[in-house]
């Protein structure tokens, strides 16, 4: 006998594709983002361990309705979605804590359809924590986590073990602008085989007051989340940006149908980002954009799906039409 290990497969496997690449892409993105006018930084850099934790706190704020409403929709429709798709595995893009995903995992496992879950997130702590929690919750679940960027590492998602439901919850797709959404939706379409489905959570167009309140909470958690981008730059690129010298700004751009988050310099300052050998001057009042959060209608999504070779299969929303989950599949694969 050779010493070949036998027995059941490990319940958790995590592939890390970012540690090496992160610094390079953060450096490139910060260098080019700070050289632009207006300055702009990609929102994926909010999410180190602290940023992921701050986002979790955002989901509990009374003003931040998307998380609770999406949870309510999933509580009502999760079982029906799983019965319709009959997935053998769930891949999730940007799961964060994956709390809402149990509304899909429960029926998949209880109906005996499948036992594999593949979370794909830039936050290593998010992937680790959700994997540990989920295997402790479900005896039969195998988690194959991918610490990676869903815009760069979709090819690292392990091959499908059967019919796949790709979940992209929370409205995170809205943090990409239209051209990037289009690239991502096409890449996702290319991964789907007949029978596979994509389940996307999107925040819907609504009155300005409600939208702006969700991004300007009275406890100031969103402001801290916004400033966390500066801490991430300081930590990874040896910068000396002072988060206390930037104000959080968030407003609804009605024309573009999106919330925009900015950081506004409180005073004239000069900052140094050592790893980039870069000196950056800010004038008092100067702003840099840290996030867009696009809002959708059913029509706008149907159009984007169609342009990516996808077709809307079902639409789930709350009674007030605040948030929606849409199930899409390859065009022409509607009545499997
Ligand atoms: N889906 C969860 C979390 C949303 S927060 C919910 O609905 O509550 C957004 C999540 O997406 C974070 O966990 C963040 O780390 C992850 N994320 C953001 N940009 C990403 C990217 N480009 N690639 C992979 N994950 C990303
Ligand atoms: C993750 N994403 C969908 C959130 C949003 O609403 O755009 C991130 C967020 N930014 C501020 N609050 C929450």
Coordinates of C-alpha atoms and ligand atoms in Angstrom, one line a residue:
X1 CA 0.0 0.0 0.0
X2 CA 1.2 3.5 -0.8
X3 CA 0.2 6.2 1.6
X4 CA -2.7 7.5 -0.4
X5 CA -5.2 9.3 1.8
X6 CA -8.8 8.0 1.4
X7 CA -12.1 9.1 3.0
X8 CA -14.5 11.8 2.4
X9 CA -13.4 15.0 0.6
X10 CA -12.5 18.0 2.8
X11 CA -15.7 20.0 3.4
X12 CA -13.8 23.3 2.8
X13 CA -11.3 24.2 0.1
X14 CA -10.3 27.7 -0.5
X15 CA -8.3 28.9 -3.5
X16 CA -6.6 32.2 -3.1
X17 CA -5.9 34.1 -6.3
X18 CA -5.5 37.5 -5.0
X19 CA -2.8 37.9 -2.4
X20 CA -0.1 38.3 -5.0
X21 CA -2.2 40.1 -7.6
X22 CA -3.9 42.4 -5.2
X23 CA -1.0 44.7 -4.5
X24 CA -0.3 45.1 -8.2
X25 CA -3.8 45.8 -9.2
X26 CA -4.4 48.1 -6.2
X27 CA -1.3 50.0 -7.1
X28 CA -2.3 50.4 -10.7
X29 CA -5.8 51.3 -9.9
X30 CA -4.8 53.9 -7.3
X31 CA -2.1 55.4 -9.5
X32 CA -4.5 55.8 -12.5
X33 CA -7.5 56.7 -10.3
X34 CA -5.7 59.5 -8.5
X35 CA -4.3 60.8 -11.7
X36 CA -7.7 61.2 -13.3
X37 CA -9.9 64.3 -13.2
X38 CA -12.1 63.9 -11.2
X39 CA -10.3 61.3 -9.1
X40 CA -11.9 57.9 -8.9
X41 CA -11.2 54.7 -6.9
X42 CA -12.8 51.3 -7.6
X43 CA -15.3 50.2 -4.8
X44 CA -13.9 46.7 -4.6
X45 CA -11.1 48.2 -2.4
X46 CA -13.5 48.9 0.4
X47 CA -13.5 45.3 1.4
X48 CA -10.6 44.3 3.6
X49 CA -11.6 42.6 6.8
X50 CA -12.7 45.9 8.4
X51 CA -14.6 47.0 5.3
X52 CA -16.4 43.7 5.1
X53 CA -17.4 44.1 8.8
X54 CA -18.5 47.7 8.2
X55 CA -20.7 46.5 5.3
X56 CA -22.3 44.0 7.6
X57 CA -23.1 46.8 10.0
X58 CA -24.6 48.8 7.0
X59 CA -26.9 45.8 6.3
X60 CA -28.4 46.2 9.8
X61 CA -29.1 50.0 9.6
X62 CA -32.7 51.0 9.6
X63 CA -32.1 53.3 6.6
X64 CA -30.4 50.6 4.4
X65 CA -33.5 48.8 3.1
X66 CA -31.9 46.7 0.3
X67 CA -30.6 43.9 2.6
X68 CA -33.7 43.4 4.5
X69 CA -36.0 43.6 1.5
X70 CA -33.9 41.2 -0.5
X71 CA -33.9 38.9 2.5
X72 CA -37.8 39.1 2.6
X73 CA -38.0 38.4 -1.1
X74 CA -35.7 35.4 -0.7
X75 CA -37.7 34.1 2.3
X76 CA -40.8 34.1 0.1
X77 CA -39.4 33.0 -3.2
X78 CA -36.1 31.1 -2.4
X79 CA -37.8 27.6 -2.3
X80 CA -39.7 28.3 -5.6
X81 CA -36.5 29.5 -7.3
X82 CA -34.7 26.4 -6.3
X83 CA -37.6 24.1 -7.3
X84 CA -37.6 25.9 -10.7
X85 CA -33.9 25.7 -11.4
X86 CA -33.1 22.4 -9.5
X87 CA -29.5 23.4 -9.0
X88 CA -26.8 20.8 -8.1
X89 CA -24.5 23.6 -6.9
X90 CA -24.6 27.3 -6.1
X91 CA -21.8 29.7 -7.2
X92 CA -22.1 33.1 -5.5
X93 CA -20.4 36.3 -6.6
X94 CA -19.5 38.7 -3.8
X95 CA -21.3 36.7 -1.0
X96 CA -19.9 38.7 1.9
X97 CA -21.3 36.9 4.9
X98 CA -23.6 34.8 2.7
X99 CA -26.4 35.2 5.3
X100 CA -29.1 35.5 2.7
X101 CA -27.8 32.5 0.7
X102 CA -29.2 30.1 3.3
X103 CA -32.6 30.8 1.7
X104 CA -31.3 29.0 -1.4
X105 CA -28.9 26.5 0.2
X106 CA -31.7 25.2 2.6
X107 CA -34.0 24.1 -0.2
X108 CA -31.2 22.8 -2.4
X109 CA -30.0 20.5 0.4
X110 CA -33.4 19.6 1.7
X111 CA -34.6 18.6 -1.7
X112 CA -31.5 16.4 -2.1
X113 CA -30.5 18.3 -5.3
X114 CA -26.9 19.2 -4.5
X115 CA -24.3 19.9 -1.8
X116 CA -21.7 22.2 -3.3
X117 CA -21.4 25.9 -2.7
X118 CA -18.7 28.1 -4.4
X119 CA -18.3 31.6 -2.9
X120 CA -16.2 34.0 -5.0
X121 CA -15.2 37.2 -3.2
X122 CA -12.2 39.6 -3.1
X123 CA -12.4 39.6 0.7
X124 CA -10.4 36.6 2.1
X125 CA -12.0 37.1 5.5
X126 CA -15.5 37.0 4.0
X127 CA -14.8 33.7 2.1
X128 CA -13.2 32.1 5.2
X129 CA -15.9 33.1 7.6
X130 CA -18.8 32.2 5.4
X131 CA -17.2 28.8 4.6
X132 CA -16.7 28.0 8.2
X133 CA -20.1 29.0 9.3
X134 CA -21.9 27.1 6.4
X135 CA -20.1 23.8 6.9
X136 CA -20.9 24.1 10.6
X137 CA -24.6 24.6 9.7
X138 CA -24.9 21.9 7.0
X139 CA -23.4 18.5 7.6
X140 CA -23.4 17.5 3.9
X141 CA -22.2 20.8 2.4
X142 CA -18.8 21.1 0.6
X143 CA -17.6 24.7 0.2
X144 CA -15.0 25.4 -2.5
X145 CA -14.2 29.1 -1.9
X146 CA -12.4 31.3 -4.4
X147 CA -10.7 34.5 -3.1
X148 CA -10.7 36.4 -6.3
X149 CA -12.1 39.3 -8.4
X150 CA -15.2 38.3 -10.3
X151 CA -14.2 40.7 -13.1
X152 CA -10.8 39.0 -13.5
X153 CA -11.0 35.4 -12.1
X154 CA -14.1 33.8 -13.4
X155 CA -11.9 31.3 -15.2
X156 CA -10.7 30.2 -11.8
X157 CA -14.1 29.1 -10.6
X158 CA -13.9 25.3 -10.4
X159 CA -15.6 23.3 -13.2
X160 CA -19.3 22.7 -12.6
X161 CA -20.3 19.5 -10.9
X162 CA -23.8 19.7 -12.3
X163 CA -26.6 22.2 -13.0
X164 CA -25.5 25.5 -11.7
X165 CA -27.3 28.5 -10.1
X166 CA -25.0 31.6 -10.1
X167 CA -26.2 34.0 -7.4
X168 CA -25.2 37.6 -7.5
X169 CA -27.1 39.2 -4.6
X170 CA -27.2 42.5 -2.7
X171 CA -27.2 44.8 -5.7
X172 CA -23.5 44.5 -6.2
X173 CA -23.9 44.4 -9.9
X174 CA -25.0 48.1 -9.6
X175 CA -21.5 49.0 -8.3
X176 CA -20.3 48.5 -11.9
X177 CA -21.0 50.9 -14.7
X178 CA -22.8 49.9 -17.8
X179 CA -19.8 48.9 -19.9
X180 CA -18.4 46.7 -17.1
X181 CA -21.8 45.1 -16.4
X182 CA -22.0 44.3 -20.0
X183 CA -18.6 42.6 -20.0
X184 CA -19.4 40.7 -16.8
X185 CA -22.9 39.6 -18.0
X186 CA -21.4 38.3 -21.3
X187 CA -18.6 36.4 -19.4
X188 CA -21.3 34.9 -17.1
X189 CA -23.4 34.0 -20.1
X190 CA -20.4 32.2 -21.6
X191 CA -20.2 30.0 -18.5
X192 CA -23.8 29.0 -18.5
X193 CA -24.9 25.7 -20.2
X194 CA -28.6 25.0 -20.9
X195 CA -30.5 24.6 -17.6
X196 CA -28.0 26.8 -15.7
X197 CA -29.4 30.1 -14.3
X198 CA -28.2 33.4 -13.0
X199 CA -30.0 35.0 -10.0
X200 CA -29.3 38.7 -9.7
X201 CA -30.3 41.1 -6.9
X202 CA -30.8 44.7 -8.0
X203 CA -31.9 47.8 -6.2
X204 CA -34.7 49.6 -8.2
X205 CA -35.2 53.2 -9.2
X206 CA -37.3 55.0 -6.5
X207 CA -37.7 58.4 -4.8
X208 CA -34.6 60.4 -4.1
X209 CA -35.3 60.8 -0.4
X210 CA -35.4 57.0 0.3
X211 CA -32.3 56.4 -1.8
X212 CA -30.2 59.2 -0.2
X213 CA -31.2 58.2 3.3
X214 CA -29.9 54.7 2.7
X215 CA -26.4 56.1 1.9
X216 CA -26.3 58.8 4.5
X217 CA -27.3 56.9 7.7
X218 CA -27.6 58.8 10.9
X219 CA -25.1 56.5 12.7
X220 CA -22.4 57.4 10.3
X221 CA -21.5 53.8 9.4
X222 CA -21.6 54.4 5.6
X223 CA -19.3 57.4 6.1
X224 CA -16.8 55.1 7.9
X225 CA -17.2 52.5 5.2
X226 CA -16.5 55.1 2.6
X227 CA -13.4 56.4 4.5
X228 CA -12.1 52.8 4.8
X229 CA -10.9 53.0 1.2
X230 CA -8.3 55.5 2.5
X231 CA -7.2 53.1 5.3
X232 CA -6.8 50.3 2.7
X233 CA -4.6 52.5 0.6
X234 CA -2.5 53.5 3.6
X235 CA -2.1 49.9 4.8
X236 CA -1.2 48.4 1.4
X237 CA 0.6 51.2 -0.3
X238 CA 2.2 53.0 2.7
X239 CA 0.1 56.1 2.3
X240 CA -0.5 58.9 4.7
X241 CA -4.1 59.9 3.8
X242 CA -5.9 61.1 6.9
X243 CA -9.4 59.7 6.9
X244 CA -10.5 62.4 9.4
X245 CA -9.7 65.1 6.8
X246 CA -12.3 63.7 4.3
X247 CA -16.1 64.1 4.4
X248 CA -18.5 61.4 3.2
X249 CA -20.7 62.6 0.4
X250 CA -23.5 60.5 -1.2
X251 CA -26.3 61.7 -3.5
X252 CA -28.6 60.4 -6.1
X253 CA -27.7 61.3 -9.7
X254 CA -31.1 61.0 -11.2
X255 CA -30.0 61.4 -14.8
X256 CA -27.6 58.4 -14.5
X257 CA -30.0 56.6 -12.1
X258 CA -27.3 55.9 -9.6
X259 CA -26.1 56.8 -6.1
X260 CA -22.6 58.3 -6.2
X261 CA -20.3 58.2 -3.1
X262 CA -17.5 60.6 -2.9
X263 CA -14.8 61.7 -0.4
X264 CA -14.4 65.4 -0.1
X265 CA -11.2 67.0 1.2
X266 CA -11.8 69.3 4.2
X267 CA -8.7 71.4 3.6
X268 CA -5.8 71.9 1.3
X269 CA -3.4 69.0 1.8
X270 CA -0.6 67.1 0.2
X271 CA -0.4 63.4 0.7
X272 CA 2.3 60.9 0.0
X273 CA 1.8 57.3 -1.2
X274 CA 5.2 55.9 -0.6
X275 CA 4.8 52.6 -2.5
X276 CA 3.8 54.5 -5.7
X277 CA 6.4 57.2 -5.1
X278 CA 3.5 59.6 -5.6
X279 CA 2.6 63.0 -4.1
X280 CA -1.0 64.0 -4.4
X281 CA -2.4 67.5 -3.8
X282 CA -5.9 68.0 -2.7
X283 CA -7.6 71.4 -2.6
X284 CA -10.2 72.1 0.1
X285 CA -13.5 70.9 -1.3
X286 CA -12.0 68.6 -3.9
X287 CA -13.8 65.3 -4.3
X288 CA -12.9 61.8 -5.4
X289 CA -15.5 59.2 -6.3
X290 CA -15.3 55.9 -4.5
X291 CA -18.5 54.2 -5.6
X292 CA -21.5 54.2 -7.9
X293 CA -24.5 52.2 -7.0
X294 CA -26.8 51.9 -10.1
X295 CA -30.5 51.5 -9.8
X296 CA -32.6 49.5 -12.3
X297 CA -36.0 49.0 -13.7
X298 CA -37.3 45.7 -15.0
X299 CA -37.1 47.1 -18.6
X300 CA -33.5 48.3 -18.2
X301 CA -32.4 44.8 -16.9
X302 CA -34.3 43.0 -19.6
X303 CA -32.4 45.1 -22.1
X304 CA -29.0 44.4 -20.5
X305 CA -29.7 40.7 -20.3
X306 CA -30.8 40.6 -24.0
X307 CA -27.6 42.5 -25.0
X308 CA -25.6 39.8 -23.2
X309 CA -27.4 36.8 -24.8
X310 CA -29.5 36.2 -21.7
X311 CA -33.2 36.1 -21.2
X312 CA -35.3 37.0 -18.1
X313 CA -37.0 33.9 -16.8
X314 CA -38.7 35.2 -13.6
X315 CA -38.9 38.4 -11.7
X316 CA -39.4 38.6 -7.9
X317 CA -40.0 41.8 -6.1
X318 CA -41.4 43.1 -2.8
X319 CA -44.9 44.7 -2.5
X320 CA -43.5 48.2 -2.7
X321 CA -41.2 47.5 -5.7
X322 CA -38.1 48.6 -3.9
X323 CA -35.7 45.8 -4.8
X324 CA -35.8 42.9 -7.3
X325 CA -34.4 39.5 -7.8
X326 CA -34.3 38.4 -11.4
X327 CA -33.7 34.9 -12.7
X328 CA -32.1 34.8 -16.1
X329 CA -30.9 32.0 -18.4
X330 CA -29.2 31.6 -21.8
X331 CA -31.5 33.2 -24.5
X332 CA -33.8 30.6 -25.9
X333 CA -33.4 28.3 -22.9
X334 CA -36.6 29.6 -21.2
X335 CA -38.8 26.5 -21.2
X336 CA -36.5 23.8 -20.3
Ligands
LIG1 N1 -23.9 39.7 -1.3 C1 -23.7 40.2 0.1 C2 -22.5 41.2 0.2 C3 -22.6 42.4 -0.6 S1 -21.3 43.5 -0.3 C4 -25.0 40.9 0.5 O1 -25.9 41.0 -0.3 O2 -25.1 41.3 1.7 C5 -20.3 43.3 -1.8 C6 -19.5 42.0 -1.7 O3 -18.9 41.8 -3.0 C7 -18.3 42.1 -0.7 O4 -18.2 41.0 0.1 C8 -17.1 42.4 -1.5 O5 -15.9 41.9 -0.9 C9 -17.4 41.7 -2.8 N2 -16.8 42.3 -4.0 C10 -16.9 43.5 -4.4 N3 -16.3 43.7 -5.6 C11 -15.8 42.4 -6.0 C12 -15.1 41.9 -7.1 N4 -14.7 42.7 -8.1 N5 -14.8 40.6 -7.1 C13 -15.2 39.8 -6.1 N6 -15.9 40.2 -5.0 C14 -16.2 41.5 -4.9
LIG2 C1 -22.5 46.1 -2.1 N1 -23.3 47.2 -2.6 C2 -24.4 46.7 -3.4 C3 -23.6 48.3 -1.7 C4 -24.5 49.4 -2.4 O1 -25.5 49.7 -1.8 O2 -24.1 49.8 -3.4 C5 -22.4 48.9 -1.1 C6 -22.7 50.1 -0.2 N2 -22.2 51.3 -0.3 C7 -22.7 52.1 0.6 N3 -23.6 51.4 1.3 C8 -23.6 50.2 0.8

